[in-house]
């Protein structure tokens, strides 16, 4: 077993270095002095160059060839599957292209932020053109004759194809559009109002994180401009932000990130610093963040508990019953921003981005026409005009850093969360009585046992299918959304 | 110039990776969740192994050989001097020995902390024996036939020898011992007392850091159990700690770390991520931290300003005049702990460690006899008994992590600071009038121009000699201490 042993030892060191790179990213968003940005760029480039060299190290090919003659255990076979896939993909991308992509996207991200601040898409277009061109090249190299966009998507959701997603979206769109029409015809419920100090929000958010099972002995909560979770194994950190007028922004982004973080924290400890020791795909990751945030965190039962807790901390919060609180948490509004969208409209934002980015990658949509195309499509899908680029095609960072093929995983996550929630409620029929008492353990334990602990052992659709007893489809999510909002808006 | 270009590019990446390793160390002491320690060990091992491989990469030898035929500029020649030295030293140490040392010292540090908490030297002795044995081996490999201890010391203070330090200490000891006798015969001045909240101490310490020129746009201040500074170039962070009964612990450790940090921050920006871009030796580093802390921060003029500032923030601080405050800041007491020692006694602590560790490395002192030898020597040097190991031979972390040859650099730093302070006062005759107004700029600017900006361009004694116009000796430090404490204690 020498080849396997050597390969796994090499891989473990690579995973440890990847954790370090991730921690540097965390530091950059939370702790780094602002004057350190240029030096940090050099540091990130150095470790990324080491990682790229390791991921394409020809010794991996030799070890894999030798290991192919062994009969590995189920776990080792899964490890080998991940290592083989990563090695083959990394080896297909020329080193020059990889480093050019790293360089250009790092510049593009800064230019995107500047352009967004000025609502000036034209100043961002040239660098975005360069990013698209490089990702097209990379996609072609990865596809090796297959579909370029699918090859890019495979980085985030192994095995998913644009065709599958098209069918899924085709099933979702009419039901969501119809429901939205009915809901927006009704008067909007009131939001909360009151005094929500930064310190009180942070204390409450920490309480929520613990309530959802986040292990602070292996994590921490800090503030960042855009909330994220970061790290695997025994060092999984989350960030949040506070807004004095909107405590839900803080609380629900915390619950969302806790979903991601608990997935990482609850993976079998034996997989630490191996390819199995991290969430298996972005879609499955998002299923955990979404089910924590929405099906659990925004449920009538849980918000009932949260209403009392918030009143105890913040006093008068401007709504006078648990029902009104539940309505405030779930209110559906005309808006422009994906990250702030309610459960009903969120996936409509994704469908738009999915179509637009496929057109960018295929070349059917020139980058210079993106703003126009976005605004036209938004009007068509949402019925009102985008007033400025920061509320339109400049709202998301993704494309600036080359994340084409990523957006659809958010909807996949929602769909998976819909399936998991259905199975969870079948297995734990008295779930609401626990949630109403602020006890999420029956839900989080079920997710841990059925999804989280497996890490990368199974393929994405496989682990969801095993947890639910059936292949995932959009049906359960759509049924759940229709039921929830029909009830809320008395349709 | 291809060899030089390639060598410098390779070196820059190595320096960037070394900065990352340093930042991980910072994270470990300030931010890391306690449950992440084991995983962090793997991460540190991975990056240290990359660094070791790069420092001994045979391509460096080839580039150096080729570059030897060029005529480099003064700066490039200095870069080559550092790279050659580092490559030759790293190449002399077998990889097995290097990794065994890393492994054992990481374990030993934990065992030291446990032993110290229990005042139980015997439980620490076995692992310390192993550390000593490994460092003996390493020292022999590095010495290449020369003196083992000198070879170890060369890591921290290039060019320094035990012989030089012996002479230096021989000059210092009688004058310090005589002065201490006179001072301890006098009544001890009162200390400060009052209410020193954590938040107020942290706010005041940040003000002090800014007063001494620390650039917070390229640094930050956090709390740690043991204060330290970390990083080079544009990301140089410091830590401090608070004790409700002893605000000076916080304030003077901050000023000390700011001295280290300003040295790093003020190095010529063109040297960033090169061997010249960091402090040239531990002794020169300590000269900066000490002159900030002592000759400036504990001066009568500066403490006069600080007295008013402290009263404004903390109200009644238990001393009723600037003179009494000055006496409190500088009071000499019988104590056991090096890090809390006053300027008069500090170097006597170092002399003890210097002699004991040389005996450990030569083998004259078996590790099992260390506690006994420490206690005997302490009684002899200080005149009273050590009551427990945490106040004796277990007080410092250094030996557990293999830092033999390091302690003497603290005294070298004090001696260098003495020389620099003398030269500074000659160049800036009205220094005290500035310090009395809380303006340290004339002093810090002088240090920046004469020492800090050079980074690694000159050898340690060379840069101090250039700044002072004469080779460094212990005389100025001793004169300064005698004058200061004779005045304070009216001898």
GROMACS .gro file of N, CA, C and O in nm, chain B residues 67-170:
model
  416
  558UNK      N    1   2.535   3.372  -1.008
  558UNK     CA    2   2.529   3.514  -0.974
  558UNK      C    3   2.663   3.564  -0.924
  558UNK      O    4   2.692   3.684  -0.933
  559UNK      N    5   2.745   3.475  -0.872
  559UNK     CA    6   2.876   3.513  -0.820
  559UNK      C    7   2.963   3.577  -0.926
  559UNK      O    8   3.059   3.648  -0.895
  560UNK      N    9   2.931   3.554  -1.053
  560UNK     CA   10   3.014   3.611  -1.160
  560UNK      C   11   2.971   3.753  -1.196
  560UNK      O   12   3.037   3.820  -1.274
  561UNK      N   13   2.858   3.798  -1.141
  561UNK     CA   14   2.810   3.934  -1.169
  561UNK      C   15   2.875   4.031  -1.068
  561UNK      O   16   2.933   3.990  -0.969
  562UNK      N   17   2.858   4.161  -1.093
  562UNK     CA   18   2.897   4.262  -0.993
  562UNK      C   19   2.771   4.330  -0.944
  562UNK      O   20   2.724   4.424  -1.006
  563UNK      N   21   2.715   4.282  -0.836
  563UNK     CA   22   2.586   4.336  -0.793
  563UNK      C   23   2.600   4.472  -0.727
  563UNK      O   24   2.709   4.510  -0.683
  564UNK      N   25   2.489   4.544  -0.719
  564UNK     CA   26   2.485   4.670  -0.645
  564UNK      C   27   2.503   4.642  -0.496
  564UNK      O   28   2.500   4.527  -0.453
  565UNK      N   29   2.516   4.748  -0.417
  565UNK     CA   30   2.533   4.730  -0.272
  565UNK      C   31   2.414   4.653  -0.214
  565UNK      O   32   2.430   4.562  -0.133
  566UNK      N   33   2.293   4.693  -0.257
  566UNK     CA   34   2.174   4.629  -0.203
  566UNK      C   35   2.168   4.482  -0.246
  566UNK      O   36   2.144   4.392  -0.164
  567UNK      N   37   2.192   4.456  -0.374
  567UNK     CA   38   2.188   4.317  -0.420
  567UNK      C   39   2.296   4.234  -0.350
  567UNK      O   40   2.274   4.116  -0.318
  568UNK      N   41   2.412   4.295  -0.327
  568UNK     CA   42   2.518   4.221  -0.257
  568UNK      C   43   2.472   4.183  -0.118
  568UNK      O   44   2.498   4.071  -0.069
  569UNK      N   45   2.400   4.275  -0.052
  569UNK     CA   46   2.350   4.244   0.083
  569UNK      C   47   2.244   4.133   0.074
  569UNK      O   48   2.242   4.042   0.158
  570UNK      N   49   2.157   4.141  -0.025
  570UNK     CA   50   2.058   4.033  -0.042
  570UNK      C   51   2.130   3.899  -0.058
  570UNK      O   52   2.092   3.799   0.005
  571UNK      N   53   2.232   3.897  -0.143
  571UNK     CA   54   2.304   3.772  -0.169
  571UNK      C   55   2.373   3.721  -0.042
  571UNK      O   56   2.378   3.600  -0.018
  572UNK      N   57   2.425   3.813   0.038
  572UNK     CA   58   2.488   3.774   0.163
  572UNK      C   59   2.388   3.699   0.252
  572UNK      O   60   2.418   3.591   0.304
  573UNK      N   61   2.268   3.756   0.265
  573UNK     CA   62   2.165   3.691   0.349
  573UNK      C   63   2.122   3.556   0.290
  573UNK      O   64   2.106   3.458   0.361
  574UNK      N   65   2.101   3.554   0.158
  574UNK     CA   66   2.053   3.430   0.096
  574UNK      C   67   2.158   3.320   0.109
  574UNK      O   68   2.128   3.206   0.142
  575UNK      N   69   2.285   3.358   0.085
  575UNK     CA   70   2.393   3.260   0.094
  575UNK      C   71   2.402   3.203   0.235
  575UNK      O   72   2.410   3.081   0.255
  576UNK      N   73   2.398   3.293   0.332
  576UNK     CA   74   2.408   3.252   0.472
  576UNK      C   75   2.293   3.157   0.508
  576UNK      O   76   2.314   3.051   0.567
  577UNK      N   77   2.171   3.196   0.472
  577UNK     CA   78   2.055   3.115   0.505
  577UNK      C   79   2.062   2.979   0.435
  577UNK      O   80   2.033   2.875   0.495
  578UNK      N   81   2.104   2.979   0.309
  578UNK     CA   82   2.111   2.855   0.233
  578UNK      C   83   2.217   2.762   0.293
  578UNK      O   84   2.193   2.642   0.313
  579UNK      N   85   2.333   2.819   0.325
  579UNK     CA   86   2.440   2.735   0.380
  579UNK      C   87   2.399   2.677   0.515
  579UNK      O   88   2.422   2.559   0.542
  580UNK      N   89   2.338   2.761   0.598
  580UNK     CA   90   2.298   2.711   0.730
  580UNK      C   91   2.189   2.605   0.716
  580UNK      O   92   2.197   2.498   0.778
  581UNK      N   93   2.086   2.634   0.637
  581UNK     CA   94   1.975   2.538   0.623
  581UNK      C   95   2.025   2.407   0.564
  581UNK      O   96   1.982   2.298   0.604
  582UNK      N   97   2.121   2.416   0.472
  582UNK     CA   98   2.169   2.294   0.405
  582UNK      C   99   2.252   2.207   0.497
  582UNK      O  100   2.268   2.088   0.473
  583UNK      N  101   2.308   2.268   0.600
  583UNK     CA  102   2.390   2.188   0.692
  583UNK      C  103   2.305   2.100   0.784
  583UNK      O  104   2.356   2.006   0.844
  584UNK      N  105   2.179   2.137   0.801
  584UNK     CA  106   2.092   2.063   0.895
  584UNK      C  107   2.014   1.956   0.819
  584UNK      O  108   1.938   1.988   0.729
  585UNK      N  109   2.037   1.830   0.853
  585UNK     CA  110   1.962   1.723   0.784
  585UNK      C  111   1.811   1.745   0.800
  585UNK      O  112   1.765   1.788   0.906
  586UNK      N  113   1.737   1.716   0.694
  586UNK     CA  114   1.591   1.737   0.696
  586UNK      C  115   1.525   1.662   0.811
  586UNK      O  116   1.434   1.712   0.876
  587UNK      N  117   1.573   1.540   0.838
  587UNK     CA  118   1.518   1.460   0.949
  587UNK      C  119   1.530   1.534   1.082
  587UNK      O  120   1.437   1.536   1.163
  588UNK      N  121   1.649   1.590   1.102
  588UNK     CA  122   1.674   1.661   1.228
  588UNK      C  123   1.584   1.785   1.237
  588UNK      O  124   1.525   1.811   1.342
  589UNK      N  125   1.570   1.855   1.126
  589UNK     CA  126   1.486   1.975   1.126
  589UNK      C  127   1.342   1.939   1.160
  589UNK      O  128   1.276   2.007   1.240
  590UNK      N  129   1.291   1.832   1.100
  590UNK     CA  130   1.150   1.801   1.125
  590UNK      C  131   1.131   1.742   1.264
  590UNK      O  132   1.031   1.767   1.330
  591UNK      N  133   1.231   1.667   1.311
  591UNK     CA  134   1.223   1.614   1.448
  591UNK      C  135   1.225   1.728   1.550
  591UNK      O  136   1.149   1.728   1.647
  592UNK      N  137   1.308   1.827   1.525
  592UNK     CA  138   1.312   1.943   1.614
  592UNK      C  139   1.178   2.015   1.616
  592UNK      O  140   1.128   2.054   1.723
  593UNK      N  141   1.117   2.031   1.497
  593UNK     CA  142   0.988   2.098   1.491
  593UNK      C  143   0.884   2.020   1.569
  593UNK      O  144   0.805   2.076   1.645
  594UNK      N  145   0.887   1.886   1.552
  594UNK     CA  146   0.789   1.802   1.618
  594UNK      C  147   0.808   1.806   1.770
  594UNK      O  148   0.714   1.829   1.846
  595UNK      N  149   0.932   1.786   1.813
  595UNK     CA  150   0.958   1.776   1.957
  595UNK      C  151   0.934   1.910   2.027
  595UNK      O  152   0.874   1.914   2.135
  596UNK      N  153   0.976   2.020   1.967
  596UNK     CA  154   0.957   2.148   2.035
  596UNK      C  155   0.810   2.185   2.043
  596UNK      O  156   0.766   2.247   2.139
  597UNK      N  157   0.732   2.141   1.942
  597UNK     CA  158   0.589   2.170   1.949
  597UNK      C  159   0.525   2.095   2.066
  597UNK      O  160   0.443   2.151   2.140
  598UNK      N  161   0.565   1.971   2.087
  598UNK     CA  162   0.517   1.895   2.203
  598UNK      C  163   0.573   1.955   2.333
  598UNK      O  164   0.501   1.971   2.433
  599UNK      N  165   0.700   1.991   2.330
  599UNK     CA  166   0.767   2.037   2.452
  599UNK      C  167   0.703   2.166   2.504
  599UNK      O  168   0.692   2.186   2.625
  600UNK      N  169   0.661   2.250   2.413
  600UNK     CA  170   0.600   2.376   2.456
  600UNK      C  171   0.474   2.351   2.539
  600UNK      O  172   0.453   2.413   2.642
  601UNK      N  173   0.393   2.256   2.493
  601UNK     CA  174   0.273   2.220   2.569
  601UNK      C  175   0.309   2.161   2.705
  601UNK      O  176   0.248   2.193   2.807
  602UNK      N  177   0.410   2.075   2.706
  602UNK     CA  178   0.450   2.012   2.833
  602UNK      C  179   0.508   2.116   2.929
  602UNK      O  180   0.490   2.107   3.050
  603UNK      N  181   0.582   2.212   2.873
  603UNK     CA  182   0.634   2.320   2.957
  603UNK      C  183   0.519   2.397   3.023
  603UNK      O  184   0.522   2.423   3.143
  604UNK      N  185   0.416   2.430   2.943
  604UNK     CA  186   0.303   2.507   2.998
  604UNK      C  187   0.235   2.429   3.111
  604UNK      O  188   0.201   2.484   3.215
  605UNK      N  189   0.217   2.299   3.089
  605UNK     CA  190   0.156   2.216   3.194
  605UNK      C  191   0.244   2.208   3.317
  605UNK      O  192   0.197   2.219   3.431
  606UNK      N  193   0.374   2.186   3.295
  606UNK     CA  194   0.468   2.174   3.409
  606UNK      C  195   0.473   2.305   3.487
  606UNK      O  196   0.474   2.305   3.610
  607UNK      N  197   0.473   2.415   3.416
  607UNK     CA  198   0.477   2.544   3.484
  607UNK      C  199   0.353   2.564   3.569
  607UNK      O  200   0.361   2.611   3.682
  608UNK      N  201   0.237   2.525   3.513
  608UNK     CA  202   0.112   2.541   3.588
  608UNK      C  203   0.115   2.458   3.716
  608UNK      O  204   0.054   2.495   3.816
  609UNK      N  205   0.187   2.345   3.712
  609UNK     CA  206   0.194   2.258   3.831
  609UNK      C  207   0.323   2.277   3.911
  609UNK      O  208   0.349   2.203   4.006
  610UNK      N  209   0.406   2.371   3.869
  610UNK     CA  210   0.537   2.390   3.935
  610UNK      C  211   0.615   2.260   3.945
  610UNK      O  212   0.675   2.229   4.048
  611UNK      N  213   0.615   2.186   3.836
  611UNK     CA  214   0.672   2.051   3.841
  611UNK      C  215   0.779   2.036   3.733
  611UNK      O  216   0.752   1.990   3.622
  612UNK      N  217   0.902   2.075   3.767
  612UNK     CA  218   1.008   2.066   3.668
  612UNK      C  219   1.034   1.922   3.623
  612UNK      O  220   1.063   1.897   3.506
  613UNK      N  221   1.021   1.827   3.717
  613UNK     CA  222   1.056   1.687   3.685
  613UNK      C  223   0.974   1.634   3.567
  613UNK      O  224   1.024   1.557   3.485
  614UNK      N  225   0.847   1.679   3.556
  614UNK     CA  226   0.764   1.627   3.447
  614UNK      C  227   0.806   1.687   3.313
  614UNK      O  228   0.772   1.635   3.207
  615UNK      N  229   0.877   1.796   3.317
  615UNK     CA  230   0.921   1.863   3.194
  615UNK      C  231   1.061   1.818   3.152
  615UNK      O  232   1.098   1.824   3.034
  616UNK      N  233   1.138   1.771   3.249
  616UNK     CA  234   1.280   1.740   3.223
  616UNK      C  235   1.302   1.642   3.106
  616UNK      O  236   1.389   1.665   3.022
  617UNK      N  237   1.224   1.534   3.097
  617UNK     CA  238   1.253   1.439   2.988
  617UNK      C  239   1.243   1.501   2.849
  617UNK      O  240   1.329   1.479   2.763
  618UNK      N  241   1.138   1.579   2.824
  618UNK     CA  242   1.124   1.636   2.690
  618UNK      C  243   1.229   1.747   2.669
  618UNK      O  244   1.281   1.764   2.558
  619UNK      N  245   1.264   1.817   2.777
  619UNK     CA  246   1.368   1.919   2.763
  619UNK      C  247   1.502   1.853   2.728
  619UNK      O  248   1.579   1.906   2.648
  620UNK      N  249   1.527   1.738   2.789
  620UNK     CA  250   1.649   1.664   2.754
  620UNK      C  251   1.656   1.636   2.605
  620UNK      O  252   1.761   1.646   2.541
  621UNK      N  253   1.542   1.597   2.550
  621UNK     CA  254   1.534   1.566   2.407
  621UNK      C  255   1.558   1.693   2.323
  621UNK      O  256   1.630   1.688   2.223
  622UNK      N  257   1.500   1.804   2.368
  622UNK     CA  258   1.520   1.930   2.296
  622UNK      C  259   1.668   1.970   2.298
  622UNK      O  260   1.726   2.006   2.196
  623UNK      N  261   1.728   1.959   2.417
  623UNK     CA  262   1.869   1.995   2.429
  623UNK      C  263   1.954   1.906   2.339
  623UNK      O  264   2.042   1.953   2.265
  624UNK      N  265   1.926   1.775   2.340
  624UNK     CA  266   2.005   1.682   2.258
  624UNK      C  267   1.994   1.718   2.109
  624UNK      O  268   2.094   1.717   2.035
  625UNK      N  269   1.871   1.749   2.066
  625UNK     CA  270   1.852   1.781   1.924
  625UNK      C  271   1.919   1.913   1.887
  625UNK      O  272   1.978   1.926   1.779
  626UNK      N  273   1.913   2.010   1.979
  626UNK     CA  274   1.977   2.139   1.948
  626UNK      C  275   2.130   2.125   1.953
  626UNK      O  276   2.201   2.193   1.878
  627UNK      N  277   2.180   2.035   2.040
  627UNK     CA  278   2.325   2.008   2.039
  627UNK      C  279   2.365   1.955   1.901
  627UNK      O  280   2.462   2.000   1.840
  628UNK      N  281   2.286   1.857   1.853
  628UNK     CA  282   2.315   1.801   1.720
  628UNK      C  283   2.310   1.907   1.613
  628UNK      O  284   2.395   1.914   1.524
  629UNK      N  285   2.205   1.991   1.621
  629UNK     CA  286   2.190   2.094   1.519
  629UNK      C  287   2.306   2.193   1.526
  629UNK      O  288   2.361   2.233   1.423
  630UNK      N  289   2.341   2.231   1.649
  630UNK     CA  290   2.451   2.325   1.666
  630UNK      C  291   2.582   2.269   1.611
  630UNK      O  292   2.659   2.340   1.545
  631UNK      N  293   2.605   2.139   1.633
  631UNK     CA  294   2.727   2.078   1.579
  631UNK      C  295   2.725   2.080   1.427
  631UNK      O  296   2.826   2.108   1.362
  632UNK      N  297   2.607   2.049   1.370
  632UNK     CA  298   2.596   2.050   1.224
  632UNK      C  299   2.622   2.191   1.170
  632UNK      O  300   2.693   2.211   1.072
  633UNK      N  301   2.563   2.289   1.237
  633UNK     CA  302   2.579   2.428   1.192
  633UNK      C  303   2.722   2.477   1.211
  633UNK      O  304   2.776   2.551   1.129
  634UNK      N  305   2.784   2.435   1.322
  634UNK     CA  306   2.917   2.486   1.357
  634UNK      C  307   3.022   2.434   1.260
  634UNK      O  308   3.123   2.500   1.236
  635UNK      N  309   2.999   2.316   1.207
  635UNK     CA  310   3.091   2.261   1.108
  635UNK      C  311   3.235   2.262   1.161
  635UNK      O  312   3.328   2.308   1.092
  636UNK      N  313   3.252   2.216   1.285
  636UNK     CA  314   3.385   2.213   1.345
  636UNK      C  315   3.409   2.328   1.441
  636UNK      O  316   3.498   2.321   1.526
  637UNK      N  317   3.333   2.435   1.430
  637UNK     CA  318   3.349   2.550   1.520
  637UNK      C  319   3.275   2.528   1.652
  637UNK      O  320   3.237   2.416   1.685
  638UNK      N  321   3.249   2.637   1.724
  638UNK     CA  322   3.184   2.627   1.855
  638UNK      C  323   3.033   2.606   1.841
  638UNK      O  324   2.966   2.680   1.770
  639UNK      N  325   2.981   2.504   1.910
  639UNK     CA  326   2.840   2.469   1.898
  639UNK      C  327   2.748   2.582   1.944
  639UNK      O  328   2.652   2.618   1.876
  640UNK      N  329   2.777   2.638   2.060
  640UNK     CA  330   2.689   2.740   2.114
  640UNK      C  331   2.691   2.866   2.027
  640UNK      O  332   2.587   2.925   1.998
  641UNK      N  333   2.812   2.904   1.983
  641UNK     CA  334   2.820   3.021   1.893
  641UNK      C  335   2.738   2.997   1.767
  641UNK      O  336   2.674   3.090   1.716
  642UNK      N  337   2.741   2.874   1.718
  642UNK     CA  338   2.667   2.844   1.595
  642UNK      C  339   2.517   2.861   1.618
  642UNK      O  340   2.444   2.907   1.531
  643UNK      N  341   2.471   2.821   1.737
  643UNK     CA  342   2.328   2.839   1.767
  643UNK      C  343   2.294   2.987   1.781
  643UNK      O  344   2.193   3.034   1.730
  644UNK      N  345   2.379   3.062   1.849
  644UNK     CA  346   2.354   3.203   1.872
  644UNK      C  347   2.350   3.279   1.740
  644UNK      O  348   2.277   3.377   1.726
  645UNK      N  349   2.426   3.232   1.644
  645UNK     CA  350   2.434   3.298   1.515
  645UNK      C  351   2.297   3.307   1.446
  645UNK      O  352   2.276   3.394   1.361
  646UNK      N  353   2.204   3.217   1.480
  646UNK     CA  354   2.068   3.225   1.423
  646UNK      C  355   1.999   3.354   1.464
  646UNK      O  356   1.916   3.407   1.390
  647UNK      N  357   2.028   3.403   1.584
  647UNK     CA  358   1.956   3.518   1.638
  647UNK      C  359   2.037   3.646   1.625
  647UNK      O  360   1.981   3.754   1.610
  648UNK      N  361   2.170   3.632   1.636
  648UNK     CA  362   2.257   3.749   1.633
  648UNK      C  363   2.378   3.715   1.548
  648UNK      O  364   2.484   3.675   1.601
  649UNK      N  365   2.365   3.730   1.417
  649UNK     CA  366   2.476   3.691   1.329
  649UNK      C  367   2.605   3.761   1.370
  649UNK      O  368   2.607   3.884   1.389
  650UNK      N  369   2.710   3.684   1.386
  650UNK     CA  370   2.841   3.741   1.417
  650UNK      C  371   2.874   3.748   1.564
  650UNK      O  372   2.990   3.763   1.602
  651UNK      N  373   2.773   3.737   1.651
  651UNK     CA  374   2.800   3.745   1.795
  651UNK      C  375   2.861   3.613   1.844
  651UNK      O  376   2.832   3.507   1.790
  652UNK      N  377   2.947   3.621   1.944
  652UNK     CA  378   3.004   3.500   2.003
  652UNK      C  379   2.989   3.504   2.155
  652UNK      O  380   2.975   3.612   2.215
  653UNK      N  381   2.993   3.385   2.213
  653UNK     CA  382   2.983   3.376   2.359
  653UNK      C  383   3.098   3.452   2.425
  653UNK      O  384   3.081   3.513   2.531
  654UNK      N  385   3.213   3.450   2.360
  654UNK     CA  386   3.329   3.520   2.415
  654UNK      C  387   3.303   3.670   2.429
  654UNK      O  388   3.328   3.730   2.534
  655UNK      N  389   3.248   3.729   2.323
  655UNK     CA  390   3.214   3.873   2.329
  655UNK      C  391   3.117   3.902   2.442
  655UNK      O  392   3.130   4.000   2.515
  656UNK      N  393   3.018   3.815   2.454
  656UNK     CA  394   2.916   3.839   2.556
  656UNK      C  395   2.971   3.822   2.695
  656UNK      O  396   2.934   3.896   2.787
  657UNK      N  397   3.060   3.726   2.710
  657UNK     CA  398   3.124   3.709   2.841
  657UNK      C  399   3.196   3.837   2.884
  657UNK      O  400   3.182   3.880   2.998
  658UNK      N  401   3.270   3.896   2.792
  658UNK     CA  402   3.340   4.021   2.825
  658UNK      C  403   3.241   4.130   2.859
  658UNK      O  404   3.260   4.208   2.954
  659UNK      N  405   3.135   4.137   2.778
  659UNK     CA  406   3.034   4.241   2.799
  659UNK      C  407   2.971   4.225   2.938
  659UNK      O  408   2.959   4.322   3.014
  660UNK      N  409   2.933   4.102   2.971
  660UNK     CA  410   2.870   4.078   3.101
  660UNK      C  411   2.968   4.104   3.215
  660UNK      O  412   2.930   4.151   3.322
  661UNK      N  413   3.097   4.072   3.192
  661UNK     CA  414   3.197   4.095   3.297
  661UNK      C  415   3.209   4.244   3.329
  661UNK      O  416   3.231   4.283   3.444
   0.00000   0.00000   0.00000
